[in-house]
CSV table of C-alpha atoms and ligand atoms in Angstrom, one decimal:
chain,number,residue,atom,x,y,z
A,40,MET,CA,0.0,0.0,0.0
A,41,PHE,CA,1.2,3.5,-0.9
A,42,ALA,CA,0.3,6.4,1.4
A,43,ILE,CA,-0.2,9.7,-0.6
A,44,THR,CA,-0.3,13.1,1.1
A,45,GLY,CA,-1.7,16.0,-0.8
A,46,ILE,CA,-4.0,13.6,-2.8
A,47,THR,CA,-6.7,16.3,-3.1
A,48,GLY,CA,-4.1,18.7,-4.7
A,49,LYS,CA,-2.6,18.7,-8.1
A,50,VAL,CA,0.6,16.6,-7.8
A,51,GLY,CA,-0.6,14.2,-5.1
A,52,GLY,CA,-3.7,13.5,-7.3
A,53,GLU,CA,-1.5,12.7,-10.3
A,54,VAL,CA,0.7,10.3,-8.2
A,55,ALA,CA,-2.4,8.5,-6.9
A,56,ARG,CA,-4.0,8.3,-10.4
A,57,ASN,CA,-0.8,6.7,-11.7
A,58,LEU,CA,-0.6,4.1,-8.9
A,59,LEU,CA,-4.3,3.2,-9.2
A,60,GLU,CA,-3.9,2.8,-13.0
A,61,GLY,CA,-1.1,0.4,-12.3
A,62,GLY,CA,-3.4,-1.6,-9.9
A,63,ARG,CA,-1.5,-0.5,-6.8
A,64,PRO,CA,-3.4,0.0,-3.5
A,65,VAL,CA,-3.5,3.7,-2.4
A,66,ARG,CA,-4.2,5.2,1.0
A,67,GLY,CA,-5.2,8.9,0.6
A,68,VAL,CA,-4.0,11.1,3.4
A,69,VAL,CA,-6.4,14.0,3.6
A,70,ARG,CA,-7.0,16.9,5.9
A,71,TYR,CA,-10.8,16.3,5.9
A,72,LEU,CA,-12.3,12.9,5.1
A,73,CYS,CA,-15.2,14.5,3.2
A,74,LYS,CA,-12.7,16.0,0.7
A,75,GLY,CA,-11.4,12.5,-0.2
A,76,GLU,CA,-14.8,11.1,-1.2
A,77,ALA,CA,-14.0,11.0,-4.9
A,78,TRP,CA,-10.8,9.0,-4.1
A,79,ALA,CA,-12.7,6.6,-1.9
A,80,GLN,CA,-15.0,5.9,-4.8
A,81,LEU,CA,-11.9,5.1,-6.9
A,82,GLY,CA,-11.0,2.4,-4.3
A,83,CYS,CA,-8.6,4.4,-2.0
A,84,ASP,CA,-8.5,3.8,1.7
A,85,LEU,CA,-8.7,7.2,3.4
A,86,VAL,CA,-7.0,8.5,6.5
A,87,ALA,CA,-7.3,12.0,8.0
A,88,ALA,CA,-4.1,13.7,9.0
A,89,ASP,CA,-2.8,17.3,9.1
A,90,ILE,CA,0.8,17.7,7.9
A,91,ASN,CA,1.5,19.2,11.4
A,92,ASP,CA,0.1,16.3,13.4
A,93,ALA,CA,2.8,13.7,14.1
A,94,GLY,CA,0.4,11.2,15.7
A,95,ALA,CA,-2.1,11.2,12.9
A,96,LEU,CA,0.7,11.1,10.2
A,97,THR,CA,2.2,8.1,12.0
A,98,SER,CA,-1.1,6.2,11.8
A,99,ALA,CA,-1.4,7.3,8.1
A,100,PHE,CA,2.1,6.0,7.2
A,101,ASN,CA,1.9,2.8,9.2
A,102,GLY,CA,2.3,-0.3,7.1
A,103,ALA,CA,3.0,1.6,3.9
A,104,GLU,CA,5.3,0.1,1.3
A,105,GLY,CA,6.0,3.7,0.2
A,106,VAL,CA,5.0,7.2,1.3
A,107,PHE,CA,4.7,10.2,-0.9
A,108,VAL,CA,5.2,13.4,1.1
A,109,LEU,CA,4.0,16.7,-0.2
A,110,VAL,CA,4.2,19.8,2.0
A,111,PRO,CA,1.5,22.4,1.1
A,112,PRO,CA,2.9,25.5,-0.6
A,113,ASN,CA,3.6,28.6,1.7
A,114,PHE,CA,4.3,31.7,-0.4
A,115,ASP,CA,4.6,33.9,2.6
A,116,PRO,CA,6.8,32.2,5.3
A,117,SER,CA,8.1,34.0,8.3
A,118,PRO,CA,11.7,35.3,8.0
A,119,ASP,CA,13.1,32.4,10.1
A,120,PHE,CA,11.1,29.7,8.2
A,121,GLN,CA,9.7,28.5,11.6
A,122,GLN,CA,6.8,26.7,9.9
A,123,ALA,CA,9.0,24.6,7.7
A,124,ARG,CA,11.3,23.8,10.6
A,125,ALA,CA,8.2,22.6,12.6
A,126,THR,CA,6.9,20.6,9.7
A,127,ALA,CA,10.3,19.0,9.1
A,128,GLY,CA,10.4,17.8,12.8
A,129,THR,CA,6.8,16.5,12.6
A,130,LEU,CA,7.5,14.6,9.4
A,131,ARG,CA,10.8,13.1,10.8
A,132,SER,CA,9.0,11.9,13.9
A,133,ALA,CA,6.1,10.4,12.0
A,134,LEU,CA,8.3,8.6,9.5
A,135,THR,CA,10.7,7.4,12.2
A,136,ALA,CA,7.8,5.9,14.1
A,137,ALA,CA,5.9,4.4,11.2
A,138,ARG,CA,9.0,3.1,9.3
A,139,PRO,CA,7.5,2.8,5.8
A,140,GLY,CA,9.5,0.8,3.2
A,141,ARG,CA,10.5,4.0,1.4
A,142,VAL,CA,9.7,7.7,1.0
A,143,VAL,CA,9.5,10.0,-2.0
A,144,TYR,CA,9.5,13.7,-0.9
A,145,LEU,CA,8.3,16.3,-3.3
A,146,SER,CA,11.1,18.9,-3.1
A,147,THR,CA,12.1,21.5,-5.7
A,148,ILE,CA,14.7,22.6,-8.2
A,149,GLY,CA,17.2,24.7,-6.3
A,150,ALA,CA,16.8,22.9,-2.9
A,151,GLN,CA,20.6,22.8,-2.7
A,152,ALA,CA,21.0,26.6,-3.1
A,153,THR,CA,22.8,28.3,-0.2
A,154,GLN,CA,21.2,31.7,-0.6
A,155,SER,CA,18.0,32.1,1.4
A,156,ASN,CA,14.8,32.3,-0.6
A,157,LEU,CA,11.3,30.8,-0.8
A,158,LEU,CA,12.6,27.4,-1.6
A,159,THR,CA,14.7,27.3,1.6
A,160,GLN,CA,11.6,25.7,3.1
A,161,HIS,CA,12.4,22.6,1.1
A,162,THR,CA,16.1,22.8,1.9
A,163,ILE,CA,15.2,22.7,5.6
A,164,ILE,CA,12.9,19.7,5.2
A,165,GLU,CA,15.4,17.8,2.9
A,166,GLN,CA,18.1,18.2,5.6
A,167,ALA,CA,15.8,16.9,8.3
A,168,LEU,CA,14.5,13.9,6.3
A,169,GLY,CA,17.9,13.2,4.8
A,170,GLU,CA,18.9,11.9,8.3
A,171,LEU,CA,16.3,9.1,8.3
A,172,SER,CA,17.6,5.6,8.0
A,173,MET,CA,15.0,4.5,5.4
A,174,PRO,CA,15.4,4.8,1.7
A,175,ILE,CA,14.3,8.4,0.7
A,176,THR,CA,14.2,10.1,-2.7
A,177,PHE,CA,14.1,13.9,-3.0
A,178,LEU,CA,12.2,14.5,-6.2
A,179,ARG,CA,13.1,18.0,-7.4
A,180,PRO,CA,10.9,19.3,-10.2
A,181,GLY,CA,11.4,22.5,-12.1
A,182,TRP,CA,9.0,25.4,-12.3
A,183,PHE,CA,5.5,23.9,-12.8
A,184,MET,CA,4.1,24.7,-16.3
A,185,GLU,CA,0.7,24.9,-14.6
A,186,ASN,CA,1.8,28.1,-12.9
A,187,CYS,CA,0.7,29.6,-16.2
A,188,SER,CA,-2.9,29.1,-15.0
A,189,TRP,CA,-2.4,32.6,-13.5
A,190,ASP,CA,-1.9,34.0,-17.0
A,191,VAL,CA,-4.8,32.4,-18.9
A,192,ALA,CA,-7.3,35.3,-18.2
A,193,SER,CA,-4.9,38.1,-19.1
A,194,ALA,CA,-3.6,36.2,-22.2
A,195,THR,CA,-7.2,35.6,-23.3
A,196,ASN,CA,-8.7,38.9,-22.5
A,197,ASP,CA,-5.9,41.4,-22.9
A,198,GLY,CA,-3.3,39.6,-25.0
A,199,VAL,CA,-0.7,40.6,-22.4
A,200,ILE,CA,1.0,38.5,-19.7
A,201,SER,CA,3.1,39.9,-16.9
A,202,SER,CA,6.4,38.1,-16.3
A,203,PHE,CA,8.5,37.9,-13.2
A,204,LEU,CA,10.8,35.5,-15.0
A,205,GLN,CA,13.3,37.7,-16.8
A,206,PRO,CA,14.9,38.4,-19.2
A,207,LEU,CA,12.1,37.2,-21.5
A,208,ASP,CA,14.5,35.2,-23.7
A,209,LYS,CA,16.1,33.3,-20.8
A,210,SER,CA,15.2,29.6,-20.8
A,211,VAL,CA,13.6,28.2,-17.7
A,212,PRO,CA,13.4,24.6,-16.5
A,213,MET,CA,9.7,23.9,-16.5
A,214,VAL,CA,7.8,20.7,-16.1
A,215,ALA,CA,4.2,19.5,-16.4
A,216,ILE,CA,2.5,18.1,-13.3
A,217,ALA,CA,1.5,15.0,-15.3
A,218,ASP,CA,5.2,14.2,-15.6
A,219,ILE,CA,5.9,14.8,-11.9
A,220,GLY,CA,3.0,12.5,-10.9
A,221,ARG,CA,4.1,9.8,-13.3
A,222,VAL,CA,7.7,9.9,-12.2
A,223,ALA,CA,6.8,10.0,-8.5
A,224,ALA,CA,4.6,6.9,-8.9
A,225,GLU,CA,7.5,5.1,-10.7
A,226,LEU,CA,10.0,6.1,-8.0
A,227,LEU,CA,7.7,4.9,-5.2
A,228,GLN,CA,7.8,1.4,-6.8
A,229,GLU,CA,11.6,1.3,-7.2
A,230,THR,CA,14.1,-0.2,-4.8
A,231,TRP,CA,17.2,1.8,-3.7
A,232,ARG,CA,19.3,2.4,-0.6
A,233,GLY,CA,19.8,5.6,1.4
A,234,ARG,CA,19.2,9.1,0.2
A,235,ARG,CA,19.0,10.0,-3.5
A,236,VAL,CA,18.0,13.1,-5.5
A,237,VAL,CA,16.0,13.0,-8.8
A,238,GLU,CA,15.8,16.2,-10.7
A,239,LEU,CA,13.0,16.5,-13.3
A,240,GLU,CA,12.1,19.0,-16.1
A,241,GLY,CA,10.1,18.9,-19.3
A,242,PRO,CA,11.2,17.7,-22.7
A,243,ARG,CA,12.9,21.1,-23.5
A,244,ARG,CA,13.4,24.4,-21.7
A,245,VAL,CA,11.2,27.3,-22.6
A,246,THR,CA,11.5,31.0,-22.3
A,247,PRO,CA,8.8,33.5,-21.1
A,248,GLY,CA,8.7,34.6,-24.7
A,249,ASP,CA,7.9,31.0,-25.7
A,250,VAL,CA,5.0,31.0,-23.2
A,251,ALA,CA,3.5,34.1,-24.9
A,252,THR,CA,4.0,32.6,-28.4
A,253,THR,CA,2.4,29.3,-27.4
A,254,PHE,CA,-0.6,31.1,-25.9
A,255,ALA,CA,-0.9,33.1,-29.1
A,256,GLU,CA,-0.9,30.0,-31.2
A,257,LEU,CA,-3.6,28.4,-29.1
A,258,LEU,CA,-5.8,31.5,-28.7
A,259,GLY,CA,-5.5,32.6,-32.3
A,260,HIS,CA,-4.6,36.2,-31.4
A,261,PRO,CA,-1.3,38.0,-30.5
A,262,VAL,CA,-0.1,37.6,-26.9
A,263,ARG,CA,2.9,39.5,-25.6
A,264,MET,CA,4.9,39.1,-22.4
A,265,GLU,CA,5.7,42.1,-20.4
A,266,PRO,CA,8.4,42.1,-17.7
A,267,VAL,CA,7.3,43.4,-14.3
A,268,PRO,CA,10.0,45.9,-13.2
A,269,ARG,CA,12.1,44.4,-10.3
A,270,GLU,CA,11.8,47.6,-8.3
A,271,SER,CA,8.0,47.3,-8.1
A,272,TRP,CA,7.9,43.7,-6.8
A,273,GLU,CA,8.0,44.4,-3.1
A,274,SER,CA,5.2,47.0,-3.1
A,275,LEU,CA,3.2,44.8,-5.5
A,276,PHE,CA,3.5,41.7,-3.3
A,277,LYS,CA,2.7,43.7,-0.2
A,278,SER,CA,-0.4,45.2,-1.9
A,279,GLN,CA,-1.5,41.6,-2.6
A,280,GLY,CA,-1.4,40.9,1.2
A,281,MET,CA,2.1,39.4,1.6
A,282,LYS,CA,3.7,40.1,5.0
A,283,ASN,CA,7.2,39.1,4.0
A,284,PRO,CA,7.8,39.2,0.3
A,285,THR,CA,11.6,38.9,0.5
A,286,PRO,CA,11.8,35.1,0.2
A,287,ARG,CA,9.6,35.1,-2.9
A,288,ILE,CA,11.6,38.0,-4.5
A,289,ARG,CA,14.8,36.1,-3.8
A,290,MET,CA,13.4,33.0,-5.4
A,291,LEU,CA,12.6,34.9,-8.5
A,292,ASP,CA,16.1,36.5,-8.4
A,293,GLY,CA,17.5,33.0,-8.2
A,294,PHE,CA,15.7,31.8,-11.3
A,295,ASN,CA,16.6,35.0,-13.2
A,296,ALA,CA,20.2,35.0,-12.2
A,297,GLY,CA,20.6,31.3,-12.6
A,298,TRP,CA,21.6,30.3,-9.0
A,299,ILE,CA,18.4,28.4,-8.8
A,300,GLU,CA,19.2,25.5,-11.1
A,301,PHE,CA,19.4,21.8,-10.9
A,302,GLU,CA,22.3,20.5,-8.8
A,303,SER,CA,23.1,18.2,-11.7
A,304,THR,CA,22.5,21.0,-14.3
A,305,GLU,CA,20.4,20.5,-17.4
A,306,SER,CA,22.6,17.7,-18.6
A,307,GLY,CA,21.9,15.6,-15.4
A,308,SER,CA,18.2,16.2,-15.0
A,309,ARG,CA,15.6,13.6,-16.0
A,310,LYS,CA,13.4,14.8,-18.9
A,311,GLY,CA,9.6,14.5,-18.9
A,312,ARG,CA,7.3,13.9,-21.9
A,313,VAL,CA,4.7,16.6,-21.7
A,314,ALA,CA,5.2,19.8,-23.8
A,315,LEU,CA,4.2,23.3,-22.7
A,316,LYS,CA,1.6,23.5,-25.5
A,317,ALA,CA,-0.3,20.5,-24.2
A,318,VAL,CA,-0.4,22.0,-20.7
A,319,LEU,CA,-1.5,25.4,-21.9
A,320,ARG,CA,-4.2,23.9,-24.1
A,321,THR,CA,-5.7,22.1,-21.1
A,322,LEU,CA,-5.5,25.3,-18.9
A,323,ILE,CA,-7.3,27.3,-21.6
A,324,GLU,CA,-10.0,24.5,-22.1
A,325,SER,CA,-10.6,24.1,-18.4
A,326,ARG,CA,-11.0,27.8,-17.8
B,249,NAP,N1,4.6,25.6,-8.3
B,249,NAP,C1,5.8,25.3,-8.6
B,249,NAP,O1,6.4,25.8,-9.6
B,249,NAP,C2,6.6,24.3,-7.7
B,249,NAP,C3,7.9,23.9,-8.2
B,249,NAP,C4,8.6,23.0,-7.4
B,249,NAP,C5,8.0,22.5,-6.2
B,249,NAP,N2,6.7,22.9,-5.8
B,249,NAP,C6,6.1,22.3,-4.6
B,249,NAP,O2,5.0,21.6,-4.9
B,249,NAP,C7,4.1,21.6,-3.7
B,249,NAP,C8,2.7,22.0,-4.1
B,249,NAP,O3,2.1,21.0,-4.9
B,249,NAP,P1,0.7,21.1,-5.5
B,249,NAP,O4,0.7,22.2,-6.6
B,249,NAP,O5,0.2,19.8,-5.9
B,249,NAP,O6,-0.2,21.8,-4.3
B,249,NAP,P2,-1.7,22.0,-4.2
B,249,NAP,O7,-2.4,21.6,-5.5
B,249,NAP,O8,-1.9,23.4,-3.7
B,249,NAP,O9,-2.2,20.9,-3.1
B,249,NAP,C9,-1.8,21.1,-1.8
B,249,NAP,C10,-2.3,19.8,-1.0
B,249,NAP,O10,-1.9,19.9,0.3
B,249,NAP,C11,-3.0,19.7,1.1
B,249,NAP,N3,-2.9,20.5,2.4
B,249,NAP,C12,-3.0,21.8,2.6
B,249,NAP,N4,-2.8,22.1,3.8
B,249,NAP,C13,-2.6,20.9,4.5
B,249,NAP,C14,-2.4,20.6,5.8
B,249,NAP,N5,-2.3,21.6,6.8
B,249,NAP,N6,-2.2,19.3,6.2
B,249,NAP,C15,-2.3,18.3,5.2
B,249,NAP,N7,-2.5,18.6,3.9
B,249,NAP,C16,-2.7,19.9,3.6
B,249,NAP,C17,-4.2,20.2,0.3
B,249,NAP,O11,-5.3,19.6,0.9
B,249,NAP,P3,-6.8,20.4,0.8
B,249,NAP,O12,-7.4,19.9,-0.4
B,249,NAP,O13,-7.4,19.9,2.1
B,249,NAP,O14,-6.5,21.8,0.8
B,249,NAP,C18,-3.8,19.6,-1.0
B,249,NAP,O15,-4.1,18.2,-1.1
B,249,NAP,C19,4.7,22.6,-2.7
B,249,NAP,O16,5.5,21.8,-1.8
B,249,NAP,C20,5.6,23.4,-3.6
B,249,NAP,O17,6.7,24.0,-2.9
B,249,NAP,C21,6.0,23.8,-6.6
């Protein structure tokens, strides 16, 4: 049996779908049992556990051949990343107590970066879980292609997209969630020893300019990408309600300057199958 956290979200859902399609038993770890109803109907066992509840997570992970661990996104962490530290300790306790056969943790590109930024949350959790004695894989995907869902309305209605990724002709390691879910499900069924890192991006790197061109092709009208001036980011993010925009700004700086990159660089990353165009088509159709 494979225990899947975040099953009601995008990546966890893809991991579970892939396992179920392969005939593998899945235990959905949900915050609220009512939200897992669709998964129960697909044959999943359901267990309620908050990511910050070590006791409930221990029960959820007990007896699992493999556990997929996904920590919910936090775009506005406190300056000392206290929440990630607490989650790291909780996960370490629960996994130590439950002792599943193996663990796949959804991390991120750039988790090895030494400069503090939004992704430091994953650095902290990788360090804590890397000390476990069970086999653990840190799956580090690139920038999700599905982040472009934020751009569908402006591309469709105004023919303009704002880009924090700059310059517009700089290629970015992006990956489709379908590829992440498929690879995570494969990794959960592999056998390995100790700690390993798997870095994953799409079939080819794309630039912000490519995103605009692809939207234009699919929408049938011109779409241009406009860089958001770096000096406006702090006030913009604060106006959107963020208390501490620095980690997010530093993450964007890291992508733009290139210090957020795969540890094994482009040559060492695993390549997915799903192209940007297929993802954007789905995002437009599901709008
Ligand atoms: N976006 C990117 O470009 C990118 C790149 C690399 C890595 N990542 C990482 O990918 C992860 C996000 O994956 P996603 O897009 O699949 O997220 P998502 O769709 O937002 O799903 C989040 C999941 O976490 C669950 N959740 C929320 N709060 C919880 C809690 N307190 N306890 C237990 N479960 C909780 C949600 O359950 P409910 O349905 O109950 O809310 C949902 O199932 C983050 O760790 C992020 O850092 C993102």
